[in-house]
């Protein structure tokens, strides 16, 4: 498959892995920021190709994992209303709120629909004028552009029955929060390529300089990730701290101006609560005054729903790179994908879920398949 | 004065609650809309059960229910699915399907034309697989309490080979043969259900497997175990089998055929083709000595033309499935925890 196969070829990947081994002389701790990268690392077991001196820790870049508990409880409260058709991306449905998840509401008769694009929710609003359509607008800058487009379209069409429950996050403030933490172990970042395709990477330049830390904008295929690691380690070994762009085929320095303008026309930057992490100033998006009428929290008067996180899930420590999923006493026992205690066990991009599904096995080299029988 | 008869007309265009009453309308439905599709000496007796000729102690019996939205999808429909599904379950036990029952649960308001289209497909599927549909039942539920049609089919068949075919016969060193590329059914149904448009015209793999299994057995292939890959996909089926036989299974990722259309759709939706449903694919566990013969026979069948050896059975006591990728790295496969949900980004 064009644009994918060439980044999954074993030969190229092995060459880069060998180069990483060759240049690594010291132990280093790198953080891959995005859940999609975490997923690719554990799915392809790229960790098995790395020298033991390198440690990868998983960042807070999974929108499912960081959406606050109270936002889920608000979503559940709205989705229960008989007049509401609640539209959401698929992987939000299984995330546990305080008591239930959205799938439970669906089973109890709530009209909850999985959509693949926020524009589908706008279409549903047009088709169902007697119903209230609420779209759960979750994600980072990657989804913010499409969500802004949906809001803009609904306003243009004067759809009074469409609103959005917004839980939008900005990546750079979270990275800064990790960098500035006194106990941070992270020495280099693989920044999320998809986010940077929207934002560009100029905003990372002052971060790299201020915290003397290398940041490599990295893609999501095995070759991308290993190349990003190689570039990051190379900088660390040489004492450099630059922003480099590994994901050149998708990311430009200035990003996608059109998408940025669209986001700015609908949202304003605000303080955002990150599940398991806490509040980070200037790290979220809320509707600006012009689009305030689309805010579902106001429309359905659910701002008063405030809930606190259970303390038996250490998702914050995991998402900040302080701990690995296997350090959690509940991992694989009380907390499993089919019965998650916290969000990182729900999303396929959550570090705990990825670890649970793709690791822990023993190698087996018995009875190898005879080469003559293959293909 | 114009008096109107409250009884529904005898030429109904849709299913009414009265069709499930057990009375006149039910009889009319059976006689005029259902039985004509399955005319044989058993069903024409219209008894609640069929008395079947049987002189064997090698009876195999199975049942399966079919609920699917949409009823008609690219490459098939609920009718042929209901026949092939049960015929395939029997085939996976090494049995030739002989007789099926058909339980219909119809929703009030279902167009009669839709019902007849489904029944025609069932009849054609039964003819294709050489099975007789000999008894059945029909119920009608209120509008809104069913998805148009639910179908249950039970089937009986006769064991073909001299050896049983089940997970307890899997041995270390057996090779795992996959009959063809995976994920077509799940992706095509999902795309159809959600109105997703992909450039390629992807169709379900919905197909009968009994012919291919019969050819393998007649060709003298020693088969230890067979499993068709339905809900939960290849990965879930293999995890179940690993646990059943208490052995490790090792798969070579590069050997598992996935069409570019399915791969592309899975990339877009954030799904893993290993967990996507199939309706016309199976795995066979065979000793190494039979593998060449098995692949050559299977490649000459319609459902097995793209079959591949995808892995082998490891040692006893490690009931897990390991997927080895091109990089030589291993990944543990687990059961699908719930429904696969598309990712945000």
XYZ file of C-alpha atoms in Angstrom:
720
model
C 0.000 0.000 0.000
C 1.571 3.252 -1.157
C 2.755 5.578 1.634
C 2.586 2.703 4.124
C 4.490 -0.314 2.824
C 7.703 1.626 2.324
C 7.632 2.571 6.018
C 7.096 -1.002 7.183
C 9.866 -2.739 5.234
C 11.927 -4.949 7.471
C 15.286 -4.172 5.851
C 15.075 -0.421 6.362
C 13.804 -0.814 9.910
C 16.568 -3.281 10.825
C 19.189 -0.917 9.400
C 17.946 1.958 11.540
C 17.721 -0.281 14.607
C 21.344 -1.337 14.037
C 22.339 2.322 13.752
C 20.572 3.124 17.044
C 22.542 0.309 18.700
C 25.767 1.630 17.170
C 25.422 5.201 18.401
C 23.914 4.556 21.865
C 26.573 4.783 24.558
C 24.531 5.985 27.547
C 21.130 5.213 29.032
C 18.449 7.601 27.767
C 14.755 8.032 28.482
C 12.568 9.180 25.597
C 8.885 9.941 25.596
C 6.656 9.279 22.604
C 3.904 11.813 23.125
C 1.115 10.393 21.009
C -1.047 7.375 21.772
C -0.891 6.379 18.121
C 2.867 6.069 18.434
C 2.525 4.028 21.637
C 0.132 1.735 19.812
C 2.541 1.290 16.888
C 5.508 0.646 19.209
C 3.833 -2.103 21.197
C 1.895 -3.552 18.273
C 5.082 -3.998 16.249
C 7.141 -4.667 19.390
C 9.678 -2.080 18.308
C 10.912 -2.017 21.906
C 12.456 -5.437 21.222
C 14.691 -3.864 18.581
C 16.150 -1.190 20.857
C 19.278 -1.325 22.995
C 18.602 -1.988 26.670
C 20.026 1.450 27.540
C 17.035 3.117 25.870
C 13.796 3.467 27.767
C 10.600 4.602 26.102
C 7.937 6.146 28.315
C 4.477 6.893 27.062
C 3.091 10.393 27.014
C -0.312 11.956 27.600
C -1.227 12.053 23.914
C -4.272 9.804 23.938
C -7.439 11.929 23.873
C -9.518 9.082 25.261
C -7.188 8.729 28.234
C -7.009 12.401 29.186
C -10.672 13.372 28.830
C -11.685 14.251 32.391
C -13.970 11.999 34.379
C -16.470 14.794 34.936
C -16.695 15.362 31.179
C -17.587 11.690 30.749
C -20.191 11.984 33.488
C -21.620 15.020 31.704
C -21.667 13.100 28.428
C -23.496 10.240 30.126
C -26.021 12.638 31.687
C -26.788 14.226 28.313
C -26.868 10.930 26.425
C -29.525 9.642 28.820
C -31.973 12.404 27.897
C -34.808 11.030 25.741
C -34.737 13.972 23.330
C -30.996 13.593 22.611
C -29.133 11.738 19.877
C -25.598 11.564 21.234
C -22.853 11.251 18.606
C -19.337 10.173 19.464
C -16.166 8.650 18.080
C -16.191 4.931 18.817
C -13.509 4.581 21.422
C -15.144 7.034 23.844
C -18.049 4.666 24.392
C -16.212 2.229 26.632
C -14.424 4.758 28.851
C -15.638 4.386 32.423
C -17.303 7.379 34.041
C -17.968 7.471 37.776
C -20.548 4.715 37.554
C -21.236 3.779 33.945
C -19.951 4.197 30.435
C -21.776 5.341 27.315
C -22.256 1.747 26.150
C -24.303 1.116 29.303
C -26.466 4.140 28.479
C -26.914 2.787 24.937
C -27.969 -0.603 26.293
C -30.518 1.151 28.520
C -32.129 2.756 25.471
C -30.101 5.928 24.950
C -29.760 6.919 21.304
C -25.980 6.878 20.990
C -24.406 6.755 17.557
C -20.816 6.160 16.515
C -19.704 8.660 13.893
C -16.505 8.730 11.891
C -16.482 12.477 11.374
C -18.072 15.403 13.219
C -19.724 16.373 9.924
C -21.811 13.192 10.179
C -23.260 14.575 13.423
C -24.235 17.776 11.616
C -25.940 15.641 8.966
C -27.851 13.750 11.682
C -28.997 17.095 13.105
C -30.362 18.090 9.697
C -32.155 14.754 9.332
C -33.691 14.852 12.833
C -35.054 18.385 13.398
C -37.202 17.281 16.362
C -34.234 15.815 18.247
C -31.304 17.446 20.021
C -28.011 16.256 18.522
C -24.954 16.458 20.762
C -21.493 15.696 19.403
C -18.731 14.702 21.822
C -15.857 16.812 20.470
C -12.814 15.121 21.915
C -9.192 15.239 20.861
C -6.074 17.258 20.207
C -5.326 19.772 17.473
C -5.728 16.954 14.952
C -9.474 16.696 15.571
C -9.951 20.356 16.551
C -9.919 21.477 12.926
C -12.659 19.062 11.858
C -14.651 19.836 15.016
C -14.362 23.556 14.278
C -15.573 22.890 10.747
C -18.639 21.055 12.111
C -19.431 23.935 14.482
C -19.012 26.441 11.677
C -21.224 24.420 9.336
C -23.961 24.002 11.973
C -23.940 27.757 12.562
C -24.081 28.525 8.849
C -27.034 26.165 8.470
C -28.644 27.718 11.584
C -29.157 24.297 13.157
C -30.666 25.122 16.531
C -30.751 21.436 17.498
C -26.982 20.875 17.253
C -24.490 21.354 20.072
C -21.096 20.029 21.091
C -19.621 18.769 24.322
C -16.073 20.047 23.926
C -13.051 18.375 25.457
C -10.195 19.639 23.294
C -6.556 19.546 24.331
C -3.382 21.260 23.169
C -0.202 19.207 23.190
C 2.553 21.795 23.652
C 1.483 22.981 27.140
C 1.384 19.358 28.293
C 4.927 18.798 27.033
C 6.007 21.953 28.829
C 4.319 20.731 31.991
C 6.300 17.478 31.773
C 9.568 19.318 31.039
C 9.119 21.676 33.972
C 8.271 18.963 36.525
C 11.192 18.621 38.937
C 10.998 14.820 38.900
C 10.738 14.461 35.125
C 12.816 11.597 33.734
C 12.235 12.502 30.106
C 15.385 13.482 28.206
C 13.987 13.681 24.690
C 10.601 13.825 22.979
C 9.097 12.214 19.922
C 6.412 14.799 19.171
C 3.130 13.781 17.538
C 3.349 14.062 13.770
C -0.393 14.323 13.143
C -0.777 17.207 15.574
C 2.168 18.992 13.955
C 0.633 18.552 10.510
C -1.944 21.074 11.777
C 0.140 23.248 14.107
C 3.563 23.073 12.489
C 6.505 22.919 14.872
C 7.596 26.502 15.466
C 5.962 26.401 18.926
C 8.435 23.663 19.959
C 11.511 25.795 19.286
C 11.355 27.831 22.518
C 10.620 24.634 24.494
C 13.700 22.831 23.190
C 15.827 25.855 23.950
C 14.380 26.617 27.387
C 14.583 23.057 28.720
C 17.673 22.009 26.717
C 15.837 18.973 25.375
C 15.710 17.478 21.856
C 12.295 17.234 20.209
C 11.784 15.216 17.040
C 8.508 15.508 15.141
C 7.811 11.857 14.387
C 5.388 9.842 12.272
C 3.526 6.655 13.136
C 4.889 3.839 11.021
C 7.647 1.563 12.395
C 10.294 3.181 10.205
C 9.140 6.680 11.227
C 9.323 5.850 14.908
C 12.751 4.226 14.767
C 14.067 7.104 12.654
C 12.655 9.542 15.216
C 14.362 7.614 18.009
C 17.633 7.592 16.051
C 17.499 11.358 15.501
C 16.657 11.955 19.163
C 19.413 9.666 20.502
C 21.900 11.173 18.065
C 21.151 14.605 19.515
C 21.387 13.351 23.091
C 24.708 11.638 22.412
C 26.047 14.883 20.960
C 24.566 17.130 23.636
C 22.285 18.859 21.131
C 18.774 20.129 21.822
C 17.111 20.999 18.560
C 13.705 20.542 17.038
C 13.976 18.195 14.074
C 11.298 17.051 11.651
C 11.374 13.347 10.842
C 7.802 13.430 9.434
C 8.635 15.678 6.513
C 6.109 14.045 4.182
C 3.232 15.363 6.308
C 4.567 18.237 8.408
C 5.734 21.704 7.438
C 7.323 24.202 9.787
C 4.309 26.523 9.756
C 1.700 23.751 9.649
C -1.691 24.054 8.023
C -2.609 27.745 8.195
C -6.140 27.177 6.942
C -6.842 24.662 9.692
C -5.288 26.944 12.306
C -7.469 29.869 11.178
C -10.561 27.661 11.332
C -9.736 26.541 14.881
C -9.121 30.151 15.971
C -12.395 31.301 14.443
C -14.411 28.878 16.609
C -12.422 28.251 19.784
C -10.456 30.204 22.340
C -7.583 28.841 24.398
C -8.516 27.941 27.974
C -7.317 26.074 31.042
C -7.996 22.379 30.630
C -8.214 19.531 33.126
C -6.363 16.408 32.002
C -7.596 13.144 33.462
C -4.973 11.699 35.772
C -2.716 14.725 35.326
C -4.604 17.753 36.619
C -5.271 21.252 35.326
C -2.799 22.743 32.857
C -3.168 26.450 31.988
C -3.666 27.350 28.321
C -3.849 23.665 27.339
C -7.417 23.392 26.061
C -9.971 24.863 23.708
C -13.437 26.195 24.509
C -16.019 27.855 22.263
C -15.433 31.568 21.766
C -18.319 34.011 22.324
C -19.516 33.742 18.732
C -20.074 29.984 19.060
C -21.104 29.866 22.738
C -24.641 28.870 21.757
C -23.261 25.520 20.592
C -21.897 24.658 24.044
C -23.800 21.601 25.269
C -22.717 22.156 28.885
C -24.689 25.417 28.913
C -27.570 24.192 26.767
C -28.243 21.201 29.037
C -27.116 22.873 32.263
C -24.569 20.184 33.148
C -21.681 22.384 34.289
C -22.666 21.573 37.845
C -21.678 17.909 37.386
C -18.320 17.685 39.140
C -16.712 14.372 39.922
C -13.306 13.361 41.160
C -11.015 10.633 39.944
C -10.756 7.272 41.679
C -7.396 6.894 43.330
C -6.797 3.273 42.414
C -5.862 4.181 38.819
C -2.354 5.606 38.455
C -2.982 6.852 34.936
C -1.419 10.248 35.675
C 1.916 8.734 36.668
C 1.836 6.541 33.590
C 0.931 9.362 31.196
C 3.634 11.621 32.594
C 6.258 8.947 32.174
C 6.881 8.446 35.894
C 5.709 4.839 35.789
C 5.058 2.024 33.337
C 1.745 0.171 33.131
C 3.276 -2.914 34.698
C 4.192 -0.868 37.786
C 0.484 -0.622 38.618
C -0.695 -3.254 41.131
C -4.065 -3.494 39.351
C -2.596 -4.020 35.850
C -3.948 -7.207 34.268
C -5.791 -8.131 37.475
C -8.648 -5.833 38.516
C -7.875 -3.655 35.486
C -8.220 -5.262 32.059
C -9.532 -4.010 28.689
C -12.922 -5.627 29.276
C -13.108 -4.196 32.805
C -10.987 -1.025 32.900
C -10.343 0.945 36.081
C -9.074 3.907 34.114
C -8.974 5.276 30.601
C -5.462 4.089 29.590
C -6.848 0.544 29.672
C -9.770 1.473 27.398
C -8.448 3.133 24.304
C -6.438 1.023 21.891
C -3.956 3.903 22.103
C -3.867 3.837 25.886
C -0.521 2.698 27.239
C -2.039 0.135 29.619
C -4.294 -1.398 26.987
C -1.458 -1.568 24.488
C 0.838 -3.232 27.023
C -1.856 -5.654 28.101
C -2.682 -6.716 24.576
C 0.714 -6.918 22.995
C 3.279 -7.885 25.582
C 4.083 -10.326 28.366
C 4.701 -13.344 26.180
C 7.559 -15.768 26.122
C 9.333 -16.327 22.872
C 8.865 -19.695 21.259
C 11.339 -20.914 18.703
C 10.217 -24.505 18.650
C 9.031 -26.194 15.507
C 9.901 -23.346 13.174
C 7.879 -23.315 9.980
C 9.993 -24.967 7.299
C 10.963 -22.313 4.769
C 9.961 -24.618 1.929
C 6.382 -24.578 3.132
C 6.010 -20.845 3.368
C 4.160 -19.293 0.441
C -73.688 2.196 4.530
C -70.266 0.939 3.630
C -69.120 -1.800 5.978
C -65.450 -2.619 5.865
C -64.158 -5.994 6.935
C -61.541 -5.588 9.657
C -59.674 -8.729 8.577
C -56.498 -7.963 6.690
C -56.534 -8.654 2.997
C -55.080 -11.985 1.847
C -52.565 -10.332 -0.416
C -50.400 -8.682 2.196
C -47.449 -6.630 1.087
C -45.917 -6.481 4.555
C -45.670 -8.705 7.637
C -48.460 -8.033 10.156
C -48.684 -9.136 13.767
C -51.462 -11.468 12.661
C -48.955 -13.470 10.641
C -47.577 -14.687 13.955
C -50.962 -15.506 15.471
C -50.868 -19.197 14.643
C -54.171 -18.821 12.820
C -55.371 -18.162 9.343
C -52.810 -15.524 8.462
C -49.970 -17.701 9.723
C -51.190 -20.540 7.563
C -51.407 -18.184 4.616
C -47.874 -16.967 5.206
C -46.529 -20.509 5.426
C -48.445 -21.879 2.486
C -48.016 -18.992 0.113
C -44.813 -17.255 1.085
C -42.499 -19.711 2.842
C -43.081 -23.348 1.920
C -42.856 -22.809 -1.836
C -39.179 -22.021 -1.401
C -38.392 -25.292 0.371
C -40.544 -27.875 -1.284
C -39.637 -31.393 -0.188
C -41.473 -34.365 1.274
C -40.702 -33.388 4.876
C -41.711 -29.763 4.812
C -44.833 -30.408 2.757
C -46.161 -32.551 5.649
C -46.232 -29.328 7.687
C -45.544 -31.094 10.983
C -43.744 -29.467 13.869
C -40.841 -31.818 13.350
C -39.424 -33.953 10.572
C -38.853 -37.698 10.861
C -35.591 -38.293 9.079
C -33.988 -41.430 7.626
C -31.032 -42.318 9.802
C -28.892 -45.414 10.036
C -25.714 -44.034 11.438
C -24.220 -43.387 14.847
C -22.114 -40.604 13.378
C -24.683 -37.880 13.844
C -23.516 -34.275 14.268
C -25.945 -31.573 15.397
C -25.506 -27.810 15.617
C -27.494 -24.598 15.873
C -26.771 -20.975 15.049
C -28.709 -17.703 15.045
C -28.342 -14.853 12.613
C -28.955 -11.189 13.354
C -27.413 -8.716 10.980
C -27.940 -5.134 9.870
C -28.271 -4.548 6.971
C -30.140 -7.673 5.848
C -28.530 -7.323 2.425
C -24.832 -6.470 2.251
C -22.247 -6.480 -0.540
C -21.605 -10.153 -1.295
C -24.529 -11.716 0.547
C -27.602 -11.462 2.728
C -28.992 -12.878 5.958
C -30.652 -15.774 4.115
C -27.579 -17.347 2.610
C -25.645 -16.494 5.774
C -28.148 -18.539 7.787
C -27.668 -21.595 5.575
C -23.898 -21.307 5.059
C -23.263 -20.547 8.726
C -24.809 -23.780 9.979
C -23.496 -25.868 7.079
C -20.028 -24.464 7.834
C -20.319 -25.272 11.547
C -21.032 -28.882 10.616
C -18.200 -28.896 8.084
C -15.796 -27.726 10.795
C -16.603 -30.930 12.679
C -15.852 -32.916 9.532
C -19.541 -33.550 8.923
C -21.550 -33.304 5.742
C -24.698 -31.279 6.393
C -27.886 -33.177 5.575
C -30.915 -31.432 7.061
C -31.608 -27.943 8.400
C -34.402 -26.387 10.396
C -35.289 -22.740 9.976
C -36.740 -20.544 12.722
C -37.886 -17.148 11.463
C -38.601 -14.214 13.755
C -40.179 -11.515 11.599
C -40.842 -7.910 12.502
C -44.230 -6.393 11.891
C -44.021 -4.193 8.803
C -41.362 -6.220 7.019
C -42.114 -6.081 3.299
C -43.241 -9.459 2.020
C -40.968 -8.949 -0.984
C -37.963 -8.684 1.348
C -38.924 -11.884 3.131
C -39.321 -13.709 -0.159
C -35.968 -12.409 -1.402
C -34.295 -13.763 1.759
C -36.084 -17.100 1.475
C -35.097 -17.408 -2.178
C -31.482 -16.892 -1.146
C -31.843 -19.553 1.537
C -33.274 -21.973 -0.998
C -30.443 -21.282 -3.428
C -27.840 -21.668 -0.656
C -29.428 -24.966 0.401
C -29.331 -26.200 -3.173
C -25.715 -25.131 -3.550
C -24.636 -26.927 -0.389
C -26.756 -30.042 -0.955
C -28.751 -29.668 2.232
C -32.511 -30.070 2.736
C -34.449 -27.581 4.824
C -36.986 -29.889 6.440
C -38.739 -28.095 9.293
C -39.264 -24.606 10.600
C -41.151 -22.136 12.704
C -42.294 -18.557 12.252
C -43.016 -15.900 14.843
C -43.858 -12.239 14.379
C -42.838 -9.502 16.830
C -44.175 -5.947 17.065
C -42.647 -3.221 14.953
C -39.544 -1.893 16.648
C -38.806 -5.144 18.483
C -36.734 -6.802 15.791
C -34.401 -5.875 12.957
C -36.705 -7.037 10.172
C -35.704 -10.696 10.262
C -33.906 -12.895 12.755
C -33.138 -16.428 11.638
C -32.118 -19.509 13.585
C -30.982 -22.572 11.701
C -30.175 -25.904 13.302
C -28.530 -28.621 11.291
C -27.698 -32.291 11.394
C -24.961 -33.942 9.407
C -22.903 -37.103 9.104
C -19.226 -37.412 9.954
C -17.165 -37.956 6.832
C -13.719 -39.095 7.918
C -12.594 -41.959 10.091
C -11.006 -39.717 12.699
C -12.706 -37.061 14.809
C -11.860 -33.445 13.989
C -11.664 -31.295 17.110
C -9.217 -29.214 19.192
C -8.151 -32.177 21.344
C -6.423 -33.684 18.305
C -4.133 -30.679 17.744
C -0.498 -31.761 18.160
C 2.764 -29.865 18.609
C 4.334 -29.476 15.195
C 1.007 -29.232 13.356
C 0.889 -26.502 10.742
C -1.903 -23.934 10.611
C -3.473 -23.487 7.193
C -5.650 -20.401 6.596
C -8.097 -20.789 3.709
C -7.881 -17.215 2.388
C -7.595 -13.505 3.049
C -9.283 -12.159 6.169
C -11.605 -9.344 7.203
C -13.762 -8.952 4.104
C -17.114 -9.649 5.741
C -16.700 -7.383 8.756
C -15.359 -4.445 6.782
C -17.891 -4.673 3.948
C -20.827 -4.910 6.385
C -19.486 -2.057 8.505
C -18.894 0.136 5.459
C -22.409 -0.612 4.223
C -23.967 -0.033 7.639
C -22.205 3.256 8.251
C -22.427 4.564 4.704
C -18.643 4.608 4.383
C -17.496 4.813 0.807
C -14.208 3.207 -0.140
C -12.757 3.328 -3.620
C -12.534 -0.441 -3.933
C -15.690 -2.521 -4.234
C -15.207 -4.723 -1.197
C -17.584 -7.646 -0.761
C -18.208 -10.135 2.026
C -16.462 -13.507 1.888
C -19.779 -15.176 2.809
C -19.460 -18.688 1.312
C -20.059 -22.384 2.007
C -16.995 -24.268 3.224
C -18.351 -27.818 3.077
C -17.129 -28.448 -0.459
C -13.554 -27.497 0.353
C -13.526 -29.619 3.513
C -14.990 -32.598 1.637
C -12.261 -32.319 -0.998
C -9.550 -32.237 1.655
C -10.960 -35.337 3.349
C -11.553 -37.208 0.094
C -8.031 -36.297 -0.988
C -6.641 -38.121 2.024
C -5.514 -35.063 4.010
C -5.142 -35.812 7.706
C -7.024 -33.014 9.471
C -6.696 -32.631 13.231
C -8.890 -29.589 13.738
C -10.942 -27.087 11.737
C -12.403 -23.762 12.829
C -14.332 -21.202 10.817
C -13.440 -17.604 11.563
C -16.539 -15.607 12.355
C -17.051 -13.035 15.117
C -13.790 -12.008 16.760
C -11.842 -12.905 13.635
C -8.734 -15.023 13.200
C -7.065 -13.925 16.426
C -9.971 -14.734 18.747
C -10.545 -18.145 17.126
C -6.873 -19.085 17.518
C -6.730 -17.938 21.150
C -9.729 -20.171 21.893
C -8.075 -23.110 20.148
C -4.749 -22.551 21.927
C -6.583 -22.706 25.246
C -8.606 -25.754 24.189
C -5.534 -27.764 23.198
C -3.291 -26.176 25.863
C -0.539 -25.416 23.375
C 1.195 -22.330 22.075
C 0.516 -21.209 18.526
C 3.115 -19.233 16.590
C 1.986 -17.214 13.575
C 4.050 -15.495 10.886
C 2.436 -12.104 10.304
C 3.744 -11.804 6.750
C 2.025 -15.071 5.767
C -1.460 -13.935 6.752
C -3.263 -12.752 3.617
C -5.089 -9.433 3.949
C -6.402 -7.698 0.841
C -5.269 -4.150 0.217
C -8.893 -2.970 0.425
C -9.373 -4.462 3.899
C -5.954 -3.267 5.056
C -6.704 0.231 3.823
C -10.113 0.356 5.494
C -8.620 -0.921 8.747
C -5.892 1.738 8.598
C -8.525 4.456 8.193
C -10.833 3.125 10.906
C -8.142 2.096 13.366
C -9.196 -1.558 13.341
C -7.036 -4.668 13.380
C -7.873 -7.089 10.524
C -6.923 -10.005 12.764
C -10.057 -9.284 14.818
C -12.463 -8.476 11.988
C -15.283 -10.956 11.274
C -15.275 -13.395 8.368
C -18.046 -15.623 6.992
C -16.208 -17.824 4.513
C -12.785 -18.501 5.971
C -11.392 -21.290 8.123
C -8.173 -22.550 9.641
C -7.083 -26.176 9.439
C -4.572 -27.815 11.775
C -2.703 -30.472 9.855
C 0.438 -32.518 10.381
C 3.416 -31.294 8.371
C 3.332 -34.388 6.166
C -0.137 -33.426 4.888
C 0.553 -29.754 4.325
C 1.646 -29.866 0.682
C -1.287 -32.033 -0.307
C -3.693 -29.828 1.667
C -2.534 -26.556 0.118
C -2.577 -27.975 -3.407
C -6.140 -29.309 -2.962
C -7.400 -26.160 -1.272
C -5.896 -23.824 -3.861
C -8.039 -25.551 -6.448
C -11.262 -24.636 -4.662
C -13.175 -21.376 -4.925
C -12.927 -20.585 -1.217
C -9.299 -21.642 -0.801
C -7.547 -20.193 -3.835
C -5.465 -17.811 -1.702
C -4.810 -20.208 1.193
C -1.535 -19.979 3.113
C 0.337 -21.802 5.844
C 0.388 -19.083 8.499
C 2.056 -20.736 11.452
C 2.573 -23.785 13.589
C 1.694 -25.345 16.914
C 4.336 -25.026 19.605
C 4.864 -26.869 22.843
C 2.286 -28.049 25.325
C 1.509 -25.968 28.393
C 1.873 -22.486 26.867
C -1.675 -21.743 25.798
C -0.996 -18.486 24.005
C -0.888 -17.175 20.461
C 2.218 -15.334 19.347
C 2.385 -13.283 16.187
C 5.913 -12.961 14.863
C 6.441 -9.999 12.571
C 8.937 -9.443 9.778
C 11.287 -7.783 12.218
C 11.524 -10.971 14.274
C 9.565 -9.334 17.097
C 6.797 -11.167 18.892
C 3.371 -9.899 19.842
C 0.890 -11.708 22.019
C -2.616 -12.049 20.614
C -5.584 -12.001 22.958
C -9.304 -12.395 22.642
C -11.231 -9.395 21.438
C -12.332 -7.752 24.722
C -15.596 -6.399 23.302
C -16.725 -4.814 20.095
C -13.866 -3.288 18.092
C -14.483 0.454 18.245
C -13.078 2.827 15.639
C -10.364 5.134 16.971
C -10.585 8.910 17.267
C -7.415 9.681 15.363
